[in-house]
């Protein structure tokens, strides 16, 4: 029995939603590869920032995460959102700190 080989899509980027604790100003959007920045409150009433948008590939995702690390932001979760093209949901990677 063979396992199918993973082949990333080269036709379109993946859309991710990254949640971090605290408030990250909108001025960081361009530095974070143009991800949109919105603010919410967690169930405990503390501010969280949600970054959403297309990411070219896994290397670009890692670059965004490294930049968040450089800003000392505590990453709560990273989720790949359903693709607009085919409606499939990718695997979600969740990190809780």
mmCIF file of C-alpha atoms in Angstrom, residues 15-56:
data_model
loop_
_atom_site.group_PDB
_atom_site.id
_atom_site.type_symbol
_atom_site.label_atom_id
_atom_site.label_comp_id
_atom_site.label_asym_id
_atom_site.label_seq_id
_atom_site.Cartn_x
_atom_site.Cartn_y
_atom_site.Cartn_z
ATOM 1 C CA UNK A 15 -5.537 31.445 3.222
ATOM 2 C CA UNK A 16 -4.540 31.425 6.874
ATOM 3 C CA UNK A 17 -5.904 32.876 10.077
ATOM 4 C CA UNK A 18 -3.327 33.507 12.796
ATOM 5 C CA UNK A 19 -4.430 34.544 16.279
ATOM 6 C CA UNK A 20 -2.055 36.231 18.738
ATOM 7 C CA UNK A 21 -2.535 37.527 22.278
ATOM 8 C CA UNK A 22 -2.537 41.285 22.693
ATOM 9 C CA UNK A 23 -3.094 44.103 20.268
ATOM 10 C CA UNK A 24 -0.960 44.479 17.166
ATOM 11 C CA UNK A 25 -1.348 47.773 15.321
ATOM 12 C CA UNK A 26 -2.607 47.865 11.738
ATOM 13 C CA UNK A 27 0.649 49.527 10.657
ATOM 14 C CA UNK A 28 2.289 46.071 10.847
ATOM 15 C CA UNK A 29 0.109 44.643 8.053
ATOM 16 C CA UNK A 30 2.552 45.392 5.226
ATOM 17 C CA UNK A 31 5.505 43.947 7.181
ATOM 18 C CA UNK A 32 3.418 40.808 7.770
ATOM 19 C CA UNK A 33 2.944 40.143 4.037
ATOM 20 C CA UNK A 34 -0.227 42.234 3.755
ATOM 21 C CA UNK A 35 -2.337 40.142 6.130
ATOM 22 C CA UNK A 36 -5.447 41.949 7.365
ATOM 23 C CA UNK A 37 -5.404 42.784 11.074
ATOM 24 C CA UNK A 38 -8.540 42.775 13.212
ATOM 25 C CA UNK A 39 -9.090 42.915 16.951
ATOM 26 C CA UNK A 40 -11.321 40.825 19.194
ATOM 27 C CA UNK A 41 -11.658 39.981 22.847
ATOM 28 C CA UNK A 42 -11.037 36.472 24.136
ATOM 29 C CA UNK A 43 -13.551 34.834 26.500
ATOM 30 C CA UNK A 44 -11.634 36.272 29.475
ATOM 31 C CA UNK A 45 -12.004 39.812 28.146
ATOM 32 C CA UNK A 46 -8.389 40.189 27.017
ATOM 33 C CA UNK A 47 -7.501 41.604 23.577
ATOM 34 C CA UNK A 48 -6.428 39.330 20.761
ATOM 35 C CA UNK A 49 -5.331 40.154 17.245
ATOM 36 C CA UNK A 50 -6.453 38.093 14.264
ATOM 37 C CA UNK A 51 -4.344 38.159 11.089
ATOM 38 C CA UNK A 52 -6.056 36.787 7.987
ATOM 39 C CA UNK A 53 -5.087 36.494 4.362
ATOM 40 C CA UNK A 54 -3.374 34.591 1.588
ATOM 41 C CA UNK A 55 0.050 33.088 2.174
ATOM 42 C CA UNK A 56 2.110 31.932 -0.831
#
